[in-house]
Amino acid sequence: GHLSKDRLDAIWLLMLTVVRPNEVIKAKWSEFDFYKRLWIIPKERMKMRNDHIVPLSKQAIEILQKRWKDNIANDSPYPQSKYVFPSRKKPQQPMSHNTICKIIIDMGWKGRHTGHGFRALFMGIAKEELKYRHEVPDRQLAHKPKGNVNRAYDRAQFLEERTILMQQYADYIAAMST
């Protein structure tokens, strides 16, 4: 298989944001606020049917900025697609879900890892290595809080802590991958 730069960027963004694979594949430029360093995924695209706020680490921002430059370059294979990861054949459509599965196979992780595996890995690192209490990484994974009292809190309640967590997590992964 061929592991192109855009496919690698998709995997890195998946790892750095711990959203579901489908959310990365269908990411649109309009969902990103680079000034606030947030990705706001509209509720229509979320499993739990709530907008999901994803704080972006500097590593995630770098990938997105590079993709944006590539996207608007004159010789871009994806002229001004609304998608961060457009389909190669049809740039006005997103990359296919199978592409993420293929990338994982191409990286030699078949049977050992899935797109969702990054989410489990994140939870383990956040709790065991970075010492976060369960609620903070759990909210980052867009899980519905258990119980009415917790649900009554604003879902963005842990945004400040999640912003710090996502940067610490990105730094942890970067250190592991060097």
GROMACS .gro file of N, CA and C in nm:
model
  534
    1GLY      N    1   0.083  -0.121   0.000
    1GLY     CA    2   0.000   0.000   0.000
    1GLY      C    3   0.086   0.124   0.000
    2HIS      N    4   0.024   0.236  -0.033
    2HIS     CA    5   0.098   0.362  -0.043
    2HIS      C    6   0.057   0.455   0.071
    3LEU      N    7   0.156   0.495   0.151
    3LEU     CA    8   0.129   0.580   0.265
    3LEU      C    9   0.168   0.723   0.231
    4SER      N   10   0.076   0.795   0.165
    4SER     CA   11   0.104   0.931   0.123
    4SER      C   12   0.099   1.027   0.241
    5LYS      N   13   0.145   1.149   0.216
    5LYS     CA   14   0.151   1.253   0.318
    5LYS      C   15   0.012   1.283   0.373
    6ASP      N   16  -0.089   1.290   0.287
    6ASP     CA   17  -0.223   1.324   0.337
    6ASP      C   18  -0.280   1.211   0.423
    7ARG      N   19  -0.247   1.087   0.390
    7ARG     CA   20  -0.293   0.974   0.472
    7ARG      C   21  -0.224   0.976   0.608
    8LEU      N   22  -0.095   1.008   0.608
    8LEU     CA   23  -0.020   1.016   0.733
    8LEU      C   24  -0.075   1.130   0.819
    9ASP      N   25  -0.105   1.243   0.755
    9ASP     CA   26  -0.164   1.357   0.828
    9ASP      C   27  -0.297   1.317   0.892
   10ALA      N   28  -0.375   1.238   0.822
   10ALA     CA   29  -0.506   1.195   0.875
   10ALA      C   30  -0.486   1.110   1.001
   11ILE      N   31  -0.389   1.020   0.997
   11ILE     CA   32  -0.361   0.935   1.114
   11ILE      C   33  -0.310   1.019   1.230
   12TRP      N   34  -0.220   1.112   1.201
   12TRP     CA   35  -0.168   1.199   1.308
   12TRP      C   36  -0.280   1.282   1.370
   13LEU      N   37  -0.367   1.337   1.286
   13LEU     CA   38  -0.476   1.418   1.341
   13LEU      C   39  -0.571   1.332   1.424
   14LEU      N   40  -0.592   1.209   1.381
   14LEU     CA   41  -0.674   1.114   1.457
   14LEU      C   42  -0.610   1.089   1.594
   15MET      N   43  -0.479   1.069   1.595
   15MET     CA   44  -0.408   1.044   1.720
   15MET      C   45  -0.409   1.166   1.812
   16LEU      N   46  -0.393   1.284   1.753
   16LEU     CA   47  -0.379   1.408   1.832
   16LEU      C   48  -0.511   1.465   1.881
   17THR      N   49  -0.622   1.424   1.821
   17THR     CA   50  -0.753   1.479   1.860
   17THR      C   51  -0.841   1.373   1.926
   18VAL      N   52  -0.806   1.246   1.911
   18VAL     CA   53  -0.880   1.130   1.962
   18VAL      C   54  -1.031   1.136   1.935
   19VAL      N   55  -1.066   1.194   1.820
   19VAL     CA   56  -1.206   1.188   1.777
   19VAL      C   57  -1.226   1.053   1.709
   20ARG      N   58  -1.348   1.022   1.669
   20ARG     CA   59  -1.372   0.898   1.596
   20ARG      C   60  -1.321   0.912   1.453
   21PRO      N   61  -1.278   0.802   1.391
   21PRO     CA   62  -1.223   0.811   1.255
   21PRO      C   63  -1.313   0.887   1.158
   22ASN      N   64  -1.443   0.865   1.164
   22ASN     CA   65  -1.537   0.931   1.075
   22ASN      C   66  -1.534   1.083   1.088
   23GLU      N   67  -1.506   1.130   1.210
   23GLU     CA   68  -1.505   1.274   1.235
   23GLU      C   69  -1.384   1.341   1.169
   24VAL      N   70  -1.270   1.270   1.166
   24VAL     CA   71  -1.151   1.323   1.096
   24VAL      C   72  -1.175   1.321   0.946
   25ILE      N   73  -1.224   1.209   0.897
   25ILE     CA   74  -1.246   1.195   0.753
   25ILE      C   75  -1.337   1.304   0.698
   26LYS      N   76  -1.442   1.338   0.772
   26LYS     CA   77  -1.539   1.437   0.724
   26LYS      C   78  -1.514   1.578   0.776
   27ALA      N   79  -1.397   1.601   0.835
   27ALA     CA   80  -1.365   1.735   0.888
   27ALA      C   81  -1.369   1.839   0.776
   28LYS      N   82  -1.438   1.950   0.805
   28LYS     CA   83  -1.446   2.061   0.710
   28LYS      C   84  -1.370   2.180   0.765
   29TRP      N   85  -1.312   2.259   0.676
   29TRP     CA   86  -1.236   2.376   0.718
   29TRP      C   87  -1.321   2.470   0.803
   30SER      N   88  -1.449   2.478   0.774
   30SER     CA   89  -1.539   2.570   0.845
   30SER      C   90  -1.556   2.534   0.993
   31GLU      N   91  -1.515   2.415   1.033
   31GLU     CA   92  -1.532   2.370   1.172
   31GLU      C   93  -1.417   2.416   1.264
   32PHE      N   94  -1.311   2.470   1.204
   32PHE     CA   95  -1.192   2.504   1.281
   32PHE      C   96  -1.183   2.652   1.312
   33ASP      N   97  -1.148   2.682   1.437
   33ASP     CA   98  -1.121   2.819   1.479
   33ASP      C   99  -0.973   2.822   1.517
   34PHE      N  100  -0.889   2.866   1.423
   34PHE     CA  101  -0.745   2.865   1.447
   34PHE      C  102  -0.705   2.966   1.554
   35TYR      N  103  -0.779   3.075   1.562
   35TYR     CA  104  -0.749   3.179   1.661
   35TYR      C  105  -0.767   3.125   1.803
   36LYS      N  106  -0.879   3.054   1.825
   36LYS     CA  107  -0.906   2.996   1.958
   36LYS      C  108  -0.845   2.857   1.974
   37ARG      N  109  -0.788   2.804   1.865
   37ARG     CA  110  -0.729   2.669   1.864
   37ARG      C  111  -0.831   2.563   1.903
   38LEU      N  112  -0.949   2.573   1.839
   38LEU     CA  113  -1.057   2.478   1.867
   38LEU      C  114  -1.111   2.420   1.737
   39TRP      N  115  -1.155   2.296   1.748
   39TRP     CA  116  -1.228   2.231   1.640
   39TRP      C  117  -1.367   2.204   1.698
   40ILE      N  118  -1.468   2.265   1.638
   40ILE     CA  119  -1.604   2.246   1.686
   40ILE      C  120  -1.677   2.158   1.585
   41ILE      N  121  -1.696   2.033   1.622
   41ILE     CA  122  -1.761   1.937   1.533
   41ILE      C  123  -1.912   1.950   1.556
   42PRO      N  124  -1.987   1.983   1.450
   42PRO     CA  125  -2.131   2.004   1.468
   42PRO      C  126  -2.203   1.876   1.509
   43LYS      N  127  -2.307   1.896   1.588
   43LYS     CA  128  -2.380   1.783   1.647
   43LYS      C  129  -2.431   1.683   1.544
   44GLU      N  130  -2.459   1.730   1.422
   44GLU     CA  131  -2.510   1.640   1.317
   44GLU      C  132  -2.410   1.530   1.285
   45ARG      N  133  -2.282   1.558   1.309
   45ARG     CA  134  -2.178   1.459   1.277
   45ARG      C  135  -2.137   1.377   1.397
   46MET      N  136  -2.193   1.407   1.515
   46MET     CA  137  -2.151   1.338   1.636
   46MET      C  138  -2.247   1.226   1.674
   47LYS      N  139  -2.189   1.118   1.727
   47LYS     CA  140  -2.267   1.003   1.771
   47LYS      C  141  -2.369   1.042   1.879
   48MET      N  142  -2.327   1.128   1.972
   48MET     CA  143  -2.414   1.168   2.083
   48MET      C  144  -2.505   1.287   2.050
   49ARG      N  145  -2.494   1.337   1.926
   49ARG     CA  146  -2.581   1.446   1.881
   49ARG      C  147  -2.567   1.574   1.964
   50ASN      N  148  -2.444   1.602   2.006
   50ASN     CA  149  -2.409   1.731   2.068
   50ASN      C  150  -2.289   1.785   1.991
   51ASP      N  151  -2.278   1.918   1.980
   51ASP     CA  152  -2.154   1.974   1.926
   51ASP      C  153  -2.041   1.923   2.015
   52HIS      N  154  -1.927   1.895   1.953
   52HIS     CA  155  -1.812   1.848   2.031
   52HIS      C  156  -1.697   1.947   2.013
   53ILE      N  157  -1.649   2.000   2.125
   53ILE     CA  158  -1.540   2.097   2.121
   53ILE      C  159  -1.409   2.022   2.145
   54VAL      N  160  -1.317   2.033   2.050
   54VAL     CA  161  -1.188   1.965   2.058
   54VAL      C  162  -1.076   2.070   2.066
   55PRO      N  163  -1.012   2.083   2.183
   55PRO     CA  164  -0.897   2.174   2.191
   55PRO      C  165  -0.784   2.119   2.103
   56LEU      N  166  -0.717   2.205   2.030
   56LEU     CA  167  -0.612   2.161   1.938
   56LEU      C  168  -0.473   2.192   1.994
   57SER      N  169  -0.390   2.091   1.999
   57SER     CA  170  -0.250   2.108   2.043
   57SER      C  171  -0.175   2.182   1.932
   58LYS      N  172  -0.057   2.231   1.966
   58LYS     CA  173   0.021   2.300   1.861
   58LYS      C  174   0.059   2.202   1.750
   59GLN      N  175   0.076   2.074   1.783
   59GLN     CA  176   0.107   1.974   1.680
   59GLN      C  177  -0.011   1.956   1.584
   60ALA      N  178  -0.132   1.955   1.637
   60ALA     CA  179  -0.252   1.941   1.552
   60ALA      C  180  -0.268   2.064   1.463
   61ILE      N  181  -0.244   2.183   1.520
   61ILE     CA  182  -0.252   2.308   1.444
   61ILE      C  183  -0.151   2.306   1.328
   62GLU      N  184  -0.029   2.258   1.355
   62GLU     CA  185   0.074   2.252   1.250
   62GLU      C  186   0.029   2.167   1.133
   63ILE      N  187  -0.030   2.051   1.161
   63ILE     CA  188  -0.080   1.962   1.055
   63ILE      C  189  -0.188   2.035   0.974
   64LEU      N  190  -0.281   2.098   1.045
   64LEU     CA  191  -0.391   2.167   0.977
   64LEU      C  192  -0.342   2.284   0.893
   65GLN      N  193  -0.246   2.360   0.945
   65GLN     CA  194  -0.193   2.473   0.868
   65GLN      C  195  -0.122   2.426   0.742
   66LYS      N  196  -0.047   2.317   0.756
   66LYS     CA  197   0.023   2.261   0.640
   66LYS      C  198  -0.079   2.214   0.535
   67ARG      N  199  -0.185   2.148   0.583
   67ARG     CA  200  -0.289   2.100   0.491
   67ARG      C  201  -0.359   2.218   0.423
   68TRP      N  202  -0.383   2.323   0.499
   68TRP     CA  203  -0.449   2.441   0.443
   68TRP      C  204  -0.364   2.500   0.331
   69LYS      N  205  -0.233   2.513   0.356
   69LYS     CA  206  -0.142   2.567   0.253
   69LYS      C  207  -0.144   2.478   0.129
   70ASP      N  208  -0.140   2.346   0.152
   70ASP     CA  209  -0.143   2.251   0.040
   70ASP      C  210  -0.275   2.261  -0.035
   71ASN      N  211  -0.381   2.284   0.038
   71ASN     CA  212  -0.515   2.288  -0.020
   71ASN      C  213  -0.535   2.409  -0.111
   72ILE      N  214  -0.472   2.522  -0.074
   72ILE     CA  215  -0.495   2.643  -0.154
   72ILE      C  216  -0.383   2.668  -0.255
   73ALA      N  217  -0.279   2.582  -0.254
   73ALA     CA  218  -0.170   2.597  -0.351
   73ALA      C  219  -0.226   2.581  -0.493
   74ASN      N  220  -0.169   2.654  -0.584
   74ASN     CA  221  -0.218   2.651  -0.723
   74ASN      C  222  -0.208   2.513  -0.787
   75ASP      N  223  -0.105   2.439  -0.750
   75ASP     CA  224  -0.086   2.307  -0.809
   75ASP      C  225  -0.147   2.197  -0.721
   76SER      N  226  -0.234   2.237  -0.629
   76SER     CA  227  -0.295   2.141  -0.539
   76SER      C  228  -0.380   2.040  -0.614
   77PRO      N  229  -0.369   1.911  -0.577
   77PRO     CA  230  -0.458   1.812  -0.638
   77PRO      C  231  -0.602   1.828  -0.586
   78TYR      N  232  -0.619   1.908  -0.479
   78TYR     CA  233  -0.751   1.928  -0.419
   78TYR      C  234  -0.784   2.077  -0.418
   79PRO      N  235  -0.811   2.137  -0.533
   79PRO     CA  236  -0.832   2.281  -0.532
   79PRO      C  237  -0.951   2.322  -0.446
   80GLN      N  238  -0.920   2.392  -0.341
   80GLN     CA  239  -1.021   2.451  -0.252
   80GLN      C  240  -1.134   2.357  -0.210
   81SER      N  241  -1.101   2.237  -0.172
   81SER     CA  242  -1.204   2.147  -0.119
   81SER      C  243  -1.246   2.199   0.017
   82LYS      N  244  -1.373   2.178   0.052
   82LYS     CA  245  -1.418   2.218   0.187
   82LYS      C  246  -1.371   2.118   0.292
   83TYR      N  247  -1.320   2.003   0.246
   83TYR     CA  248  -1.274   1.899   0.337
   83TYR      C  249  -1.125   1.910   0.364
   84VAL      N  250  -1.086   1.882   0.487
   84VAL     CA  251  -0.945   1.881   0.524
   84VAL      C  252  -0.876   1.762   0.456
   85PHE      N  253  -0.950   1.650   0.446
   85PHE     CA  254  -0.898   1.530   0.381
   85PHE      C  255  -0.990   1.489   0.267
   86PRO      N  256  -0.976   1.558   0.152
   86PRO     CA  257  -1.064   1.526   0.040
   86PRO      C  258  -1.030   1.391  -0.025
   87SER      N  259  -1.128   1.336  -0.092
   87SER     CA  260  -1.105   1.216  -0.172
   87SER      C  261  -1.010   1.253  -0.285
   88ARG      N  262  -0.919   1.165  -0.318
   88ARG     CA  263  -0.826   1.192  -0.430
   88ARG      C  264  -0.900   1.199  -0.562
   89LYS      N  265  -0.997   1.110  -0.579
   89LYS     CA  266  -1.068   1.103  -0.707
   89LYS      C  267  -1.175   1.211  -0.719
   90LYS      N  268  -1.241   1.241  -0.607
   90LYS     CA  269  -1.348   1.343  -0.608
   90LYS      C  270  -1.323   1.442  -0.494
   91PRO      N  271  -1.242   1.547  -0.521
   91PRO     CA  272  -1.202   1.641  -0.415
   91PRO      C  273  -1.318   1.711  -0.343
   92GLN      N  274  -1.437   1.711  -0.402
   92GLN     CA  275  -1.549   1.774  -0.332
   92GLN      C  276  -1.619   1.677  -0.237
   93GLN      N  277  -1.561   1.559  -0.223
   93GLN     CA  278  -1.610   1.460  -0.125
   93GLN      C  279  -1.497   1.427  -0.028
   94PRO      N  280  -1.533   1.378   0.092
   94PRO     CA  281  -1.425   1.342   0.186
   94PRO      C  282  -1.358   1.209   0.150
   95MET      N  283  -1.240   1.191   0.204
   95MET     CA  284  -1.167   1.064   0.195
   95MET      C  285  -1.262   0.953   0.244
   96SER      N  286  -1.248   0.833   0.193
   96SER     CA  287  -1.340   0.726   0.235
   96SER      C  288  -1.298   0.666   0.368
   97HIS      N  289  -1.395   0.609   0.438
   97HIS     CA  290  -1.368   0.547   0.568
   97HIS      C  291  -1.267   0.433   0.554
   98ASN      N  292  -1.274   0.363   0.441
   98ASN     CA  293  -1.181   0.252   0.418
   98ASN      C  294  -1.036   0.298   0.413
   99THR      N  295  -1.016   0.425   0.375
   99THR     CA  296  -0.880   0.477   0.366
   99THR      C  297  -0.810   0.467   0.502
  100ILE      N  298  -0.880   0.505   0.609
  100ILE     CA  299  -0.821   0.497   0.744
  100ILE      C  300  -0.786   0.351   0.776
  101CYS      N  301  -0.878   0.260   0.744
  101CYS     CA  302  -0.852   0.117   0.768
  101CYS      C  303  -0.729   0.071   0.690
  102LYS      N  304  -0.718   0.116   0.565
  102LYS     CA  305  -0.604   0.079   0.480
  102LYS      C  306  -0.474   0.134   0.537
  103ILE      N  307  -0.479   0.257   0.589
  103ILE     CA  308  -0.359   0.319   0.644
  103ILE      C  309  -0.307   0.233   0.760
  104ILE      N  310  -0.399   0.191   0.846
  104ILE     CA  311  -0.362   0.111   0.963
  104ILE      C  312  -0.297  -0.021   0.919
  105ILE      N  313  -0.351  -0.081   0.814
  105ILE     CA  314  -0.293  -0.204   0.758
  105ILE      C  315  -0.155  -0.174   0.699
  106ASP      N  316  -0.147  -0.062   0.621
  106ASP     CA  317  -0.020  -0.023   0.557
  106ASP      C  318   0.090   0.003   0.660
  107MET      N  319   0.050   0.047   0.780
  107MET     CA  320   0.149   0.076   0.884
  107MET      C  321   0.187  -0.051   0.960
  108GLY      N  322   0.130  -0.163   0.920
  108GLY     CA  323   0.165  -0.290   0.983
  108GLY      C  324   0.092  -0.315   1.114
  109TRP      N  325  -0.020  -0.246   1.135
  109TRP     CA  326  -0.093  -0.260   1.261
  109TRP      C  327  -0.216  -0.348   1.249
  110LYS      N  328  -0.232  -0.415   1.136
  110LYS     CA  329  -0.352  -0.496   1.117
  110LYS      C  330  -0.369  -0.597   1.230
  111GLY      N  331  -0.490  -0.603   1.285
  111GLY     CA  332  -0.517  -0.697   1.394
  111GLY      C  333  -0.468  -0.650   1.529
  112ARG      N  334  -0.384  -0.546   1.529
  112ARG     CA  335  -0.330  -0.496   1.656
  112ARG      C  336  -0.387  -0.360   1.691
  113HIS      N  337  -0.440  -0.292   1.592
  113HIS     CA  338  -0.484  -0.155   1.616
  113HIS      C  339  -0.599  -0.119   1.522
  114THR      N  340  -0.685  -0.031   1.569
  114THR     CA  341  -0.792   0.021   1.485
  114THR      C  342  -0.795   0.171   1.506
  115GLY      N  343  -0.873   0.242   1.423
  115GLY     CA  344  -0.888   0.386   1.441
  115GLY      C  345  -0.936   0.417   1.581
  116HIS      N  346  -1.025   0.332   1.633
  116HIS     CA  347  -1.077   0.352   1.769
  116HIS      C  348  -0.973   0.321   1.875
  117GLY      N  349  -0.873   0.243   1.839
  117GLY     CA  350  -0.768   0.207   1.933
  117GLY      C  351  -0.694   0.328   1.989
  118PHE      N  352  -0.687   0.435   1.910
  118PHE     CA  353  -0.621   0.557   1.956
  118PHE      C  354  -0.696   0.615   2.076
  119ARG      N  355  -0.827   0.597   2.077
  119ARG     CA  356  -0.909   0.651   2.185
  119ARG      C  357  -0.879   0.578   2.316
  120ALA      N  358  -0.865   0.446   2.308
  120ALA     CA  359  -0.832   0.365   2.426
  120ALA      C  360  -0.691   0.398   2.474
  121LEU      N  361  -0.598   0.413   2.380
  121LEU     CA  362  -0.460   0.448   2.412
  121LEU      C  363  -0.456   0.582   2.485
  122PHE      N  364  -0.531   0.680   2.433
  122PHE     CA  365  -0.539   0.813   2.494
  122PHE      C  366  -0.588   0.805   2.638
  123MET      N  367  -0.695   0.727   2.661
  123MET     CA  368  -0.753   0.716   2.795
  123MET      C  369  -0.649   0.660   2.892
  124GLY      N  370  -0.577   0.558   2.849
  124GLY     CA  371  -0.473   0.498   2.933
  124GLY      C  372  -0.362   0.597   2.966
  125ILE      N  373  -0.314   0.667   2.865
  125ILE     CA  374  -0.205   0.764   2.887
  125ILE      C  375  -0.252   0.878   2.976
  126ALA      N  376  -0.372   0.930   2.949
  126ALA     CA  377  -0.425   1.044   3.026
  126ALA      C  378  -0.437   1.009   3.175
  127LYS      N  379  -0.484   0.889   3.203
  127LYS     CA  380  -0.506   0.850   3.342
  127LYS      C  381  -0.379   0.799   3.410
  128GLU      N  382  -0.306   0.711   3.342
  128GLU     CA  383  -0.192   0.647   3.406
  128GLU      C  384  -0.064   0.731   3.401
  129GLU      N  385  -0.036   0.790   3.285
  129GLU     CA  386   0.089   0.865   3.271
  129GLU      C  387   0.072   1.012   3.310
  130LEU      N  388  -0.039   1.073   3.269
  130LEU     CA  389  -0.057   1.217   3.292
  130LEU      C  390  -0.142   1.245   3.417
  131LYS      N  391  -0.191   1.138   3.480
  131LYS     CA  392  -0.260   1.145   3.611
  131LYS      C  393  -0.388   1.229   3.613
  132TYR      N  394  -0.466   1.222   3.506
  132TYR     CA  395  -0.595   1.292   3.504
  132TYR      C  396  -0.702   1.204   3.565
  133ARG      N  397  -0.799   1.268   3.632
  133ARG     CA  398  -0.914   1.192   3.680
  133ARG      C  399  -0.999   1.157   3.559
  134HIS      N  400  -1.077   1.053   3.569
  134HIS     CA  401  -1.150   0.993   3.458
  134HIS      C  402  -1.234   1.092   3.377
  135GLU      N  403  -1.302   1.185   3.444
  135GLU     CA  404  -1.398   1.273   3.377
  135GLU      C  405  -1.337   1.357   3.265
  136VAL      N  406  -1.213   1.401   3.284
  136VAL     CA  407  -1.153   1.494   3.187
  136VAL      C  408  -1.126   1.424   3.053
  137PRO      N  409  -1.049   1.314   3.050
  137PRO     CA  410  -1.032   1.246   2.922
  137PRO      C  411  -1.164   1.188   2.869
  138ASP      N  412  -1.252   1.147   2.958
  138ASP     CA  413  -1.380   1.091   2.916
  138ASP      C  414  -1.461   1.195   2.837
  139ARG      N  415  -1.460   1.318   2.885
  139ARG     CA  416  -1.531   1.425   2.816
  139ARG      C  417  -1.463   1.457   2.684
  140GLN      N  418  -1.329   1.445   2.682
  140GLN     CA  419  -1.257   1.467   2.556
  140GLN      C  420  -1.299   1.365   2.450
  141LEU      N  421  -1.336   1.246   2.494
  141LEU     CA  422  -1.380   1.142   2.400
  141LEU      C  423  -1.528   1.158   2.363
  142ALA      N  424  -1.590   1.266   2.412
  142ALA     CA  425  -1.730   1.298   2.382
  142ALA      C  426  -1.825   1.192   2.434
  143HIS      N  427  -1.789   1.129   2.545
  143HIS     CA  428  -1.879   1.034   2.608
  143HIS      C  429  -1.982   1.112   2.689
  144LYS      N  430  -2.103   1.061   2.692
  144LYS     CA  431  -2.207   1.127   2.772
  144LYS      C  432  -2.178   1.102   2.918
  145PRO      N  433  -2.179   1.210   2.999
  145PRO     CA  434  -2.156   1.189   3.142
  145PRO      C  435  -2.264   1.099   3.201
  146LYS      N  436  -2.225   1.012   3.293
  146LYS     CA  437  -2.320   0.922   3.358
  146LYS      C  438  -2.393   1.000   3.469
  147GLY      N  439  -2.522   0.978   3.479
  147GLY     CA  440  -2.598   1.041   3.588
  147GLY      C  441  -2.648   1.181   3.554
  148ASN      N  442  -2.765   1.213   3.606
  148ASN     CA  443  -2.828   1.341   3.576
  148ASN      C  444  -2.751   1.461   3.630
  149VAL      N  445  -2.691   1.446   3.746
  149VAL     CA  446  -2.618   1.559   3.806
  149VAL      C  447  -2.502   1.599   3.716
  150ASN      N  448  -2.421   1.499   3.676
  150ASN     CA  449  -2.309   1.529   3.587
  150ASN      C  450  -2.357   1.585   3.454
  151ARG      N  451  -2.465   1.529   3.402
  151ARG     CA  452  -2.516   1.572   3.273
  151ARG      C  453  -2.567   1.716   3.280
  152ALA      N  454  -2.610   1.758   3.400
  152ALA     CA  455  -2.662   1.893   3.418
  152ALA      C  456  -2.553   1.999   3.400
  153TYR      N  457  -2.426   1.960   3.424
  153TYR     CA  458  -2.316   2.055   3.404
  153TYR      C  459  -2.301   2.085   3.256
  154ASP      N  460  -2.249   2.204   3.229
  154ASP     CA  461  -2.217   2.241   3.091
  154ASP      C  462  -2.117   2.140   3.034
  155ARG      N  463  -2.141   2.091   2.912
  155ARG     CA  464  -2.049   1.992   2.856
  155ARG      C  465  -1.909   2.048   2.834
  156ALA      N  466  -1.896   2.178   2.822
  156ALA     CA  467  -1.764   2.238   2.802
  156ALA      C  468  -1.693   2.261   2.935
  157GLN      N  469  -1.751   2.210   3.043
  157GLN     CA  470  -1.703   2.231   3.179
  157GLN      C  471  -1.552   2.210   3.193
  158PHE      N  472  -1.499   2.108   3.130
  158PHE     CA  473  -1.358   2.075   3.149
  158PHE      C  474  -1.271   2.129   3.036
  159LEU      N  475  -1.320   2.230   2.964
  159LEU     CA  476  -1.248   2.276   2.846
  159LEU      C  477  -1.107   2.324   2.877
  160GLU      N  478  -1.093   2.398   2.987
  160GLU     CA  479  -0.960   2.448   3.023
  160GLU      C  480  -0.865   2.332   3.053
  161GLU      N  481  -0.913   2.237   3.134
  161GLU     CA  482  -0.831   2.120   3.166
  161GLU      C  483  -0.805   2.035   3.043
  162ARG      N  484  -0.905   2.022   2.957
  162ARG     CA  485  -0.888   1.941   2.835
  162ARG      C  486  -0.787   2.005   2.741
  163THR      N  487  -0.784   2.139   2.738
  163THR     CA  488  -0.687   2.210   2.654
  163THR      C  489  -0.545   2.177   2.699
  164ILE      N  490  -0.523   2.178   2.830
  164ILE     CA  491  -0.392   2.144   2.886
  164ILE      C  492  -0.362   1.996   2.860
  165LEU      N  493  -0.461   1.911   2.885
  165LEU     CA  494  -0.445   1.767   2.863
  165LEU      C  495  -0.405   1.738   2.718
  166MET      N  496  -0.474   1.799   2.621
  166MET     CA  497  -0.447   1.767   2.481
  166MET      C  498  -0.305   1.808   2.441
  167GLN      N  499  -0.253   1.917   2.500
  167GLN     CA  500  -0.115   1.957   2.470
  167GLN      C  501  -0.017   1.861   2.537
  168GLN      N  502  -0.044   1.825   2.661
  168GLN     CA  503   0.044   1.729   2.732
  168GLN      C  504   0.045   1.595   2.659
  169TYR      N  505  -0.072   1.553   2.613
  169TYR     CA  506  -0.084   1.426   2.541
  169TYR      C  507  -0.006   1.432   2.409
  170ALA      N  508  -0.021   1.543   2.335
  170ALA     CA  509   0.051   1.559   2.208
  170ALA      C  510   0.203   1.557   2.232
  171ASP      N  511   0.247   1.624   2.338
  171ASP     CA  512   0.390   1.625   2.372
  171ASP      C  513   0.438   1.484   2.409
  172TYR      N  514   0.354   1.410   2.481
  172TYR     CA  515   0.386   1.273   2.522
  172TYR      C  516   0.403   1.184   2.398
  173ILE      N  517   0.307   1.194   2.305
  173ILE     CA  518   0.315   1.114   2.181
  173ILE      C  519   0.437   1.153   2.099
  174ALA      N  520   0.462   1.284   2.088
  174ALA     CA  521   0.577   1.333   2.011
  174ALA      C  522   0.707   1.276   2.069
  175ALA      N  523   0.717   1.276   2.201
  175ALA     CA  524   0.836   1.223   2.267
  175ALA      C  525   0.852   1.073   2.241
  176MET      N  526   0.739   1.001   2.239
  176MET     CA  527   0.743   0.855   2.215
  176MET      C  528   0.781   0.824   2.071
  177SER      N  529   0.744   0.912   1.977
  177SER     CA  530   0.763   0.880   1.835
  177SER      C  531   0.900   0.923   1.782
  178THR      N  532   0.982   0.985   1.868
  178THR     CA  533   1.113   1.028   1.820
  178THR      C  534   1.219   0.924   1.852
   0.00000   0.00000   0.00000
